[in-house]
Amino acid sequence: MQKRRVVVTGIGAVSPNGIGREAFWEATKNGISGVRRITRFDPSPYPVQVAGEVQGLDETTWVEPKDRPHVSRVVPMGATAAAEAISDAGLDFRSMTRDQLRTIGVIVGSGGGSQEFTEEQYRLYYGGHEKQCSVYTIPTSTIGTLSSEISMRFGFRGMSHIVSTGCTSSTDAIGYAFRNIQCGVLDTFLVGGVDAPIAPLILRGFILMRILTQGWNCEPERASRPFSKDRSGFVLGEGSWFFILEELEHAKARGAKIYGEIAGYGSTCEAFHRVRLEECGEEPARTIGIALEDANVPPEAIDYINYHGTATELNDRIETRAMKLALNGHAYKTPGSSLKSLIGHPQGACGAAGISATLLAMRDGVVPATANLEHGDPECDLDYIPATARKLDVEYALANCIAFGSKNSAVILRHL
């Protein structure tokens, strides 16, 4: 049986370097960083004081002031991006009947969900302020309720699922929505990723793991340095990116504009280590191969790579190695870049961020650069588009993701 084709008809973004799809894309295309000194709390006691922080978000549209103490930051952040994607796709959820609302599913990818909310509740309780704790501490802290919060804001009554697979969360969420549409479960999904991990204990935890870069507190925009020889770790980030995915004929029938097609998806686990990857790069390469086979395209068809590119010494080297295994000699001919150089690492939302940027790059015929790539690493010797964006017509693109627990996910995008 022929597989049903799946397309993207709406995009929404809440990013450290721009709120709104076009603001995010203009900043990304022009190399404008969203990494800055942390403002959500006083970072002075910490050796790392910078992050990719979303600033200027109007939360009151989606959360009333009286409800704010009971709601995690991920809810207004996710709802804002989701609303933009819905509007961009031309879906008027307010005028839909109950039966129509039942035809739209929601899948949200998030690595930590309401971590920062939970951390605040602990701080209140153990600080002797038990009476200030939210009556919704339990449901809000439970990661599974995040997709319900998004569903409730728009009234969508199809499946409402959360995917939490670490940094691959939103890539996997998109992959699962893709599979559900392919199989005919539903024609339409609101899908994406959101994470808001900028909080004291979370920051301290990453510092203890020694995977955050230090020494850039006075030059935040230079802190995230994927593939550069002097990279020393990633920059913590936050944000939300959402999409409307539809079956192709369903989208055509209602005259929707189409950004591109989700052509293939692959996911594996190395079953190796809770943090590190195998240095051989075989499993990330196999994941990419599965996605290429699913899309029925050869490695030579890929015109652009959206790298995971965290700027940790080991991961960048392994991802480079994996790309060479997966694409063979074509890896040297294929330009690619890491969005994390401009926004930091938004954890489980990073895959959706990269796919957003890639779809907009395909639309405009220009691919973003990897910022701060100033010193070449002999072991990272592919074309990572340093310094400035590049004009490029892209038919097929690869979006790659790697996560703690040695998970790997990849999506193939096609420009229509």
XYZ file of C-alpha atoms in Angstrom:
416
model
C 0.000 0.000 0.000
C 1.311 3.437 -0.922
C 2.252 5.558 2.068
C 0.330 8.756 2.625
C 2.507 11.849 2.236
C 2.918 14.340 5.062
C 3.529 18.080 4.676
C 4.127 21.094 6.926
C 1.533 23.861 6.520
C 2.230 26.024 9.566
C 5.244 27.103 11.637
C 5.421 28.976 14.946
C 8.473 30.003 16.957
C 9.406 31.419 20.349
C 13.178 31.635 20.312
C 15.938 33.353 22.301
C 16.808 35.322 19.154
C 13.256 36.230 18.147
C 9.620 35.737 19.106
C 7.552 34.817 16.072
C 8.471 32.760 13.015
C 9.801 35.588 10.841
C 11.631 37.358 13.686
C 13.344 34.074 14.546
C 14.236 33.421 10.930
C 15.549 36.932 10.209
C 17.803 36.764 13.267
C 18.982 33.265 12.379
C 19.619 34.141 8.741
C 21.588 37.239 9.756
C 23.604 35.541 12.480
C 22.037 37.402 15.404
C 22.594 35.600 18.688
C 20.041 35.173 21.452
C 22.641 34.113 24.015
C 22.939 36.671 26.820
C 23.417 37.022 30.563
C 20.737 35.169 32.516
C 17.970 37.407 33.877
C 15.496 34.871 35.304
C 17.556 34.657 38.499
C 20.841 36.061 39.774
C 23.543 33.956 38.111
C 26.436 35.620 39.975
C 27.190 32.601 42.229
C 27.666 30.354 39.205
C 30.688 29.961 36.937
C 28.258 29.922 33.990
C 26.124 33.068 33.796
C 24.880 32.996 30.200
C 22.094 31.164 28.389
C 19.835 31.294 25.351
C 16.978 32.948 27.224
C 13.627 33.998 25.741
C 12.885 37.579 26.740
C 9.835 39.764 26.155
C 7.258 36.972 25.908
C 3.709 38.106 26.734
C 2.425 35.219 28.827
C -0.939 36.811 29.676
C -2.481 35.804 26.336
C -2.500 32.178 27.422
C -2.287 32.304 31.215
C -4.347 34.622 33.410
C -2.349 36.332 36.198
C -4.316 34.464 38.904
C -3.325 31.137 37.322
C 0.360 31.966 36.757
C 1.570 30.485 40.102
C 0.071 27.140 39.058
C 1.410 26.982 35.505
C 4.882 26.232 34.198
C 6.671 28.626 31.860
C 6.560 25.968 29.146
C 2.780 26.410 28.807
C 2.632 30.052 27.606
C 5.839 29.521 25.654
C 4.441 26.436 23.924
C 0.971 27.901 23.403
C 2.405 31.047 21.785
C 4.364 29.054 19.194
C 1.468 26.647 18.697
C -1.009 29.495 18.105
C 1.273 31.000 15.470
C 1.593 27.648 13.678
C -2.193 27.181 13.728
C -2.812 30.685 12.375
C -0.069 30.291 9.768
C -1.753 27.111 8.537
C -5.084 28.912 8.191
C -6.898 26.801 10.785
C -9.626 28.632 12.716
C -9.940 26.475 15.817
C -12.464 28.850 17.410
C -15.062 28.151 14.725
C -14.571 24.374 14.602
C -17.293 21.991 15.726
C -16.614 19.362 18.366
C -16.372 16.709 15.646
C -13.869 18.796 13.696
C -11.764 19.355 16.824
C -11.672 15.577 17.280
C -9.754 15.231 14.001
C -6.677 17.154 15.200
C -4.077 15.499 17.404
C -1.384 17.058 19.581
C 2.093 15.644 20.179
C 4.580 17.682 22.211
C 8.265 16.900 22.594
C 9.913 18.071 25.819
C 12.985 16.900 27.652
C 12.121 18.356 31.042
C 8.566 19.613 30.820
C 7.830 21.696 33.901
C 11.235 21.265 35.565
C 11.585 24.927 36.491
C 8.091 24.935 38.076
C 8.888 21.802 40.085
C 12.178 23.306 41.218
C 10.336 26.379 42.499
C 7.875 24.209 44.456
C 10.780 22.386 46.115
C 12.386 25.708 46.946
C 9.181 26.955 48.597
C 8.559 23.731 50.517
C 12.076 23.178 51.847
C 12.478 26.904 52.482
C 9.667 26.806 55.028
C 6.992 28.301 52.761
C 4.776 25.246 52.369
C 1.587 27.328 52.269
C 2.853 29.112 49.144
C 3.123 25.859 47.191
C 0.652 25.472 44.339
C -2.412 23.262 44.797
C -1.534 21.986 41.298
C 2.034 20.997 42.190
C 1.464 17.357 41.220
C -0.404 17.692 37.879
C 1.730 20.617 36.720
C 4.964 18.813 37.583
C 3.878 15.681 35.723
C 5.377 15.952 32.243
C 2.429 14.190 30.611
C 0.075 17.056 31.441
C 1.992 19.447 29.185
C 0.356 18.158 26.015
C -3.032 18.388 27.763
C -2.352 22.047 28.593
C -1.677 22.726 24.898
C -4.725 20.720 23.788
C -6.976 22.590 26.221
C -5.856 25.997 24.975
C -7.130 25.164 21.463
C -9.809 22.567 22.137
C -8.164 19.842 20.037
C -9.711 16.507 21.009
C -7.638 14.012 19.048
C -4.823 12.143 20.789
C -2.744 14.299 23.141
C 0.679 12.797 23.766
C 3.991 13.853 25.231
C 7.316 12.543 23.926
C 10.252 12.844 26.281
C 13.409 11.252 24.903
C 15.906 13.907 25.970
C 17.330 16.121 23.248
C 15.607 14.063 20.540
C 12.144 14.691 22.064
C 10.727 17.092 19.488
C 12.337 15.264 16.563
C 10.679 12.085 17.785
C 7.372 13.914 18.336
C 7.460 15.026 14.700
C 8.391 11.491 13.669
C 5.455 10.018 15.594
C 2.987 12.528 14.112
C 4.420 11.725 10.695
C 3.826 7.986 11.248
C 0.266 8.533 12.521
C -0.639 10.557 9.441
C 1.065 8.052 7.140
C -1.003 5.255 8.685
C -4.271 7.171 8.416
C -4.898 7.608 12.153
C -5.536 11.345 11.673
C -5.026 13.851 8.858
C -3.765 16.742 10.992
C -1.432 17.213 13.954
C -0.224 20.130 15.998
C 3.291 18.992 16.860
C 6.484 20.536 18.145
C 8.750 21.014 21.102
C 9.166 23.234 24.137
C 11.611 23.352 27.029
C 12.393 25.969 29.689
C 15.328 24.607 31.719
C 16.872 27.909 32.818
C 16.615 27.592 36.605
C 19.229 27.487 39.397
C 19.267 23.771 40.228
C 19.116 22.714 36.584
C 21.988 25.059 35.741
C 23.989 23.704 38.681
C 23.306 20.141 37.556
C 24.684 20.784 34.074
C 27.693 22.561 35.570
C 28.400 19.508 37.747
C 28.366 17.358 34.610
C 31.069 19.634 33.141
C 29.317 19.951 29.805
C 28.528 23.691 29.850
C 31.075 26.085 28.420
C 32.676 28.499 30.863
C 34.690 31.671 30.485
C 32.314 33.605 28.239
C 30.314 35.539 30.820
C 31.549 38.855 29.413
C 30.950 37.814 25.777
C 27.744 35.744 25.794
C 27.181 35.832 22.034
C 30.549 34.104 21.493
C 29.926 31.309 24.003
C 28.334 28.662 21.779
C 31.024 27.417 19.375
C 29.976 24.225 17.559
C 32.723 22.432 15.604
C 35.339 25.086 16.496
C 38.590 23.699 17.851
C 38.265 25.887 20.954
C 34.752 24.670 21.835
C 34.384 23.629 25.454
C 30.730 22.760 25.988
C 27.218 23.846 25.181
C 25.156 26.848 26.255
C 21.852 26.112 27.989
C 18.843 27.383 26.037
C 15.059 27.463 26.012
C 12.294 28.015 23.487
C 9.372 26.561 21.588
C 8.789 25.672 17.943
C 5.554 24.155 16.619
C 4.129 22.932 13.311
C 0.921 21.896 11.667
C 1.478 18.584 9.881
C -1.121 17.385 7.386
C -1.692 14.645 4.884
C -0.772 16.092 1.480
C -4.151 15.754 -0.239
C -5.923 17.086 2.844
C -3.714 20.187 2.735
C -4.226 20.646 -1.005
C -8.000 20.293 -0.695
C -8.214 23.282 1.610
C -5.696 25.336 -0.369
C -3.055 25.446 2.352
C 0.419 26.735 1.597
C 3.095 24.082 2.002
C 6.560 24.674 3.455
C 7.831 21.216 2.706
C 7.364 17.498 3.143
C 8.407 15.222 5.983
C 9.885 12.567 3.743
C 11.557 10.166 6.181
C 12.273 9.475 9.838
C 14.656 7.215 11.731
C 15.317 6.551 15.417
C 17.709 4.230 17.286
C 19.435 3.802 20.627
C 23.052 2.781 21.088
C 22.260 1.296 24.532
C 25.743 2.445 25.502
C 25.863 5.094 28.259
C 23.560 7.513 30.079
C 25.482 10.534 28.748
C 28.298 9.604 26.354
C 28.089 8.295 22.802
C 30.172 5.532 21.279
C 33.051 7.257 19.559
C 32.764 5.145 16.406
C 29.587 7.001 15.343
C 28.011 3.874 13.856
C 24.571 4.190 15.471
C 23.932 7.864 14.581
C 25.020 6.939 11.058
C 22.622 3.970 11.022
C 19.812 6.278 12.166
C 20.447 8.612 9.249
C 20.504 5.611 6.934
C 17.103 4.483 8.216
C 15.672 7.960 7.601
C 17.136 8.045 4.072
C 15.713 4.608 3.294
C 12.332 5.662 4.677
C 12.397 8.690 2.373
C 13.593 6.507 -0.524
C 16.447 8.876 -1.365
C 20.193 8.203 -1.663
C 22.789 10.054 0.442
C 23.747 12.039 -2.670
C 20.307 13.691 -2.684
C 20.938 15.622 0.538
C 21.651 19.295 -0.170
C 21.859 20.621 3.402
C 22.424 19.228 6.906
C 20.996 20.751 10.064
C 23.514 19.445 12.591
C 22.820 18.676 16.232
C 26.114 20.506 16.860
C 26.092 21.022 20.634
C 29.681 22.380 20.848
C 30.808 19.684 23.262
C 34.176 18.299 22.262
C 33.095 14.676 21.975
C 29.637 15.058 20.406
C 30.731 17.322 17.560
C 33.524 14.927 16.680
C 31.231 11.880 16.781
C 28.505 13.595 14.751
C 31.074 14.498 12.115
C 32.253 10.890 12.031
C 28.669 9.637 11.801
C 27.901 11.960 8.911
C 30.889 10.628 6.976
C 29.707 7.046 7.560
C 26.120 7.831 6.596
C 26.732 10.005 3.533
C 30.058 8.519 2.436
C 32.061 10.936 0.276
C 28.993 13.127 -0.164
C 29.441 14.360 3.422
C 32.359 16.523 2.268
C 30.218 18.083 -0.463
C 27.181 18.845 1.700
C 27.008 22.147 3.587
C 25.425 22.204 7.011
C 25.168 24.302 10.150
C 24.292 24.258 13.830
C 21.531 26.567 15.052
C 22.802 26.154 18.627
C 25.587 28.603 17.841
C 22.920 31.339 17.948
C 20.323 30.159 20.477
C 22.126 27.732 22.763
C 20.779 24.249 23.364
C 17.011 24.266 24.082
C 17.117 20.640 25.174
C 14.150 18.601 23.922
C 12.966 21.462 21.697
C 16.187 21.595 19.679
C 15.018 19.262 16.905
C 11.918 21.352 16.230
C 14.083 24.492 16.245
C 16.404 23.035 13.621
C 13.558 21.768 11.453
C 11.892 25.215 11.601
C 15.067 26.913 10.437
C 15.599 24.314 7.722
C 12.080 24.664 6.284
C 12.424 28.461 6.208
C 15.859 28.117 4.603
C 14.323 25.925 1.893
C 11.590 28.509 1.350
C 14.031 31.405 0.908
C 16.926 29.634 -0.786
C 19.448 30.644 1.885
C 20.944 28.454 4.611
C 22.142 29.839 7.965
C 25.726 29.851 9.133
C 27.379 28.301 12.165
C 28.386 31.272 14.285
C 31.666 31.432 16.233
C 33.396 28.818 14.108
C 36.704 30.642 14.197
C 39.290 27.884 14.566
C 39.084 24.736 12.459
C 39.278 21.362 14.176
C 41.117 18.730 12.111
C 38.623 16.132 13.349
C 35.645 18.293 12.363
C 36.544 18.876 8.735
C 33.204 19.142 6.916
C 31.500 22.246 5.524
C 29.691 23.789 8.504
C 28.982 27.133 6.732
C 31.130 29.347 8.955
C 30.564 33.071 9.498
C 27.790 34.027 7.049
C 24.630 32.556 5.555
C 24.865 31.101 2.076
C 22.515 31.134 -0.903
C 21.553 27.559 -1.687
C 18.626 25.859 -3.370
C 17.681 22.907 -1.183
C 15.447 20.085 -2.351
C 16.336 17.551 0.350
C 17.658 18.319 3.822
C 18.692 16.181 6.773
C 17.897 17.273 10.348
C 19.957 15.290 12.846
C 19.523 14.885 16.619
C 21.410 13.106 19.410
C 20.329 12.717 23.065
C 21.426 11.547 26.497
C 20.951 7.818 26.912
C 22.643 7.371 23.528
C 19.459 8.051 21.550
C 19.559 9.153 17.909
C 16.877 10.565 15.613
C 16.887 11.987 12.093
C 14.313 13.519 9.764
C 14.514 13.987 5.988
C 12.771 17.104 4.656
C 11.803 17.750 1.043
C 11.033 21.098 -0.538
C 7.925 20.962 -2.730
